[in-house]
Short mmCIF file of C-alpha atoms in Angstrom, two decimals:
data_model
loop_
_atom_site.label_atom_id
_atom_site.label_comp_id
_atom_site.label_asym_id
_atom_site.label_seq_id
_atom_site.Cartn_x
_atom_site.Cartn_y
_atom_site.Cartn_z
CA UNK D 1 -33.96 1.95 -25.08
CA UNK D 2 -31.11 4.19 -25.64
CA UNK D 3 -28.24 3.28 -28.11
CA UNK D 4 -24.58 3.66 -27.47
CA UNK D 5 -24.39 6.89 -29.75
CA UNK D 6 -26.74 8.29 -26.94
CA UNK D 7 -24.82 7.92 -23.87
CA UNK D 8 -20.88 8.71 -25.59
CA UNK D 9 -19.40 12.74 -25.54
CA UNK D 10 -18.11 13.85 -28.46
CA UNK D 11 -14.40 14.73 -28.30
CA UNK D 12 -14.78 17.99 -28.64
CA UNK D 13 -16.96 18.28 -25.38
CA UNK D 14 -14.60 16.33 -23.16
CA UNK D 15 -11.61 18.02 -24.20
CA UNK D 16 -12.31 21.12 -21.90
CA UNK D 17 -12.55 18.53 -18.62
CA UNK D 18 -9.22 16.94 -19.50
CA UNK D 19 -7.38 19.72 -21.03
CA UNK D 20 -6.74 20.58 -17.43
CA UNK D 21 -3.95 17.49 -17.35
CA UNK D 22 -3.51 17.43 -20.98
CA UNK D 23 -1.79 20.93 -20.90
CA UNK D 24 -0.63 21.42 -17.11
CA UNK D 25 1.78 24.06 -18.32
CA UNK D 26 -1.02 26.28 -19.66
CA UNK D 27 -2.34 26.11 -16.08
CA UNK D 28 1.08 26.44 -13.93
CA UNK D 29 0.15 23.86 -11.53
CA UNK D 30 2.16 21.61 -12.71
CA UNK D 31 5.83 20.99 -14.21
CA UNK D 32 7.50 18.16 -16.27
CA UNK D 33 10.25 16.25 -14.27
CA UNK D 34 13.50 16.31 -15.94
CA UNK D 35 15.37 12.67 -16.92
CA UNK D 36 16.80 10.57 -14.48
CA UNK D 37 20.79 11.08 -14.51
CA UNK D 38 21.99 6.88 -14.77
CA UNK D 39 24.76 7.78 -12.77
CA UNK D 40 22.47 8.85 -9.41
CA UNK D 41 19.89 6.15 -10.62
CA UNK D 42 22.07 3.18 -10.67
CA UNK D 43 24.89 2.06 -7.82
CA UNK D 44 27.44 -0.37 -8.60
CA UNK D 45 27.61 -3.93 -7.30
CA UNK D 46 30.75 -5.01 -5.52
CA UNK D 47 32.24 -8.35 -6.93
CA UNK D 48 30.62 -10.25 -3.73
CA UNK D 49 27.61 -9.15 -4.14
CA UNK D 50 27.53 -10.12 -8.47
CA UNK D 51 28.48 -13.71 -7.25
CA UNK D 52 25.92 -13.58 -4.62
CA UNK D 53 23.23 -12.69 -6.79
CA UNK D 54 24.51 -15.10 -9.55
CA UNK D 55 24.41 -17.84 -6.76
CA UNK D 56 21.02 -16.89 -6.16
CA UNK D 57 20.19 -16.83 -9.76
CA UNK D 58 21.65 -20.37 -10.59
CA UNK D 59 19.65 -22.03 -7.55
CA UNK D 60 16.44 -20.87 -8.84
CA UNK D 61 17.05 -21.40 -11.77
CA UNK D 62 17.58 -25.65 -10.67
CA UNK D 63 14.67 -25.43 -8.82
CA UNK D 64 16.54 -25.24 -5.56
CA UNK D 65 14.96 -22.56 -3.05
CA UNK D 66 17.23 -21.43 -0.70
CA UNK D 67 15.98 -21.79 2.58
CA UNK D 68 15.97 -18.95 5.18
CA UNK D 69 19.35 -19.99 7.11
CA UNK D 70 21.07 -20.56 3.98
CA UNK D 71 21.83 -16.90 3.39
CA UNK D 72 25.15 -17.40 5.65
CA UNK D 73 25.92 -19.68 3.77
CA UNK D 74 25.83 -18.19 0.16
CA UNK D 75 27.08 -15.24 1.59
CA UNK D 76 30.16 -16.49 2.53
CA UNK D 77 30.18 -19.17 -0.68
CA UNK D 78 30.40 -15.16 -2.36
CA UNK D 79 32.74 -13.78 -0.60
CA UNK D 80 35.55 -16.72 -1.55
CA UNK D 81 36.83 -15.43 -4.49
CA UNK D 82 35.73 -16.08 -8.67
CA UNK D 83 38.13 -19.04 -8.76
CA UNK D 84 35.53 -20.84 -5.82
CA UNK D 85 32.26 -19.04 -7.27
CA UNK D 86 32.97 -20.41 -10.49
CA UNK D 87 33.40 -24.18 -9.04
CA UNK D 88 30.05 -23.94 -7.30
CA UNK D 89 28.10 -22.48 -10.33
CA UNK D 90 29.51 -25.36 -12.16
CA UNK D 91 28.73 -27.97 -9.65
CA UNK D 92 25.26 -26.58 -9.43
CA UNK D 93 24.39 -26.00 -13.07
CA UNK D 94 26.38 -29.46 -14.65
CA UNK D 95 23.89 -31.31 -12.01
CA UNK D 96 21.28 -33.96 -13.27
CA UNK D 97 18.40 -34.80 -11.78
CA UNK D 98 18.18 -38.33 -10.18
#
């Protein structure tokens, strides 16, 4: 019967077989990546596509899962303007359930 002290590697022993990806620079097969720049990472949303997202967002949300031919639909609900986006989040969010 062999106990768990039998069948573990000290630390010092495994350190050789992963000090190969431990230390890549030692080795020069490998480099470190440098930081994502935000302003490459990230693209801006237009205004019709924040309200079309938000639209989105408040219909799930209720519950309500848009079904596939209601894309037109929101898409041109998004592209009407803040004044009308602003209407139909507050028609869709003040709703009760019956």
């Amino acid at each position: 019967m062999s106990s768990y002290s039998d069948t573990l590697t000290p630390a010092q022993a495994a350190w050789p077989l992963c000090g190969r990806y431990a230390s890549a620079v030692e080795y020069g097969d490998d480099y470190l990546l440098p930081p994502p720049d935000p302003a490459q990472r990230l693209s801006t949303l237009s205004a019709t596509d924040h309200r079309r997202l938000d639209l989105y967002a408040a219909l799930t949300v209720r519950g309500i899962a848009p079904l596939p031919g209601d894309q037109h639909a929101v898409e041109s609900i998004s592209s009407l303007g803040d004044e009308v986006m602003n209407a139909v989040l507050r028609w869709v969010t003040n709703t009760t359930n019956c």
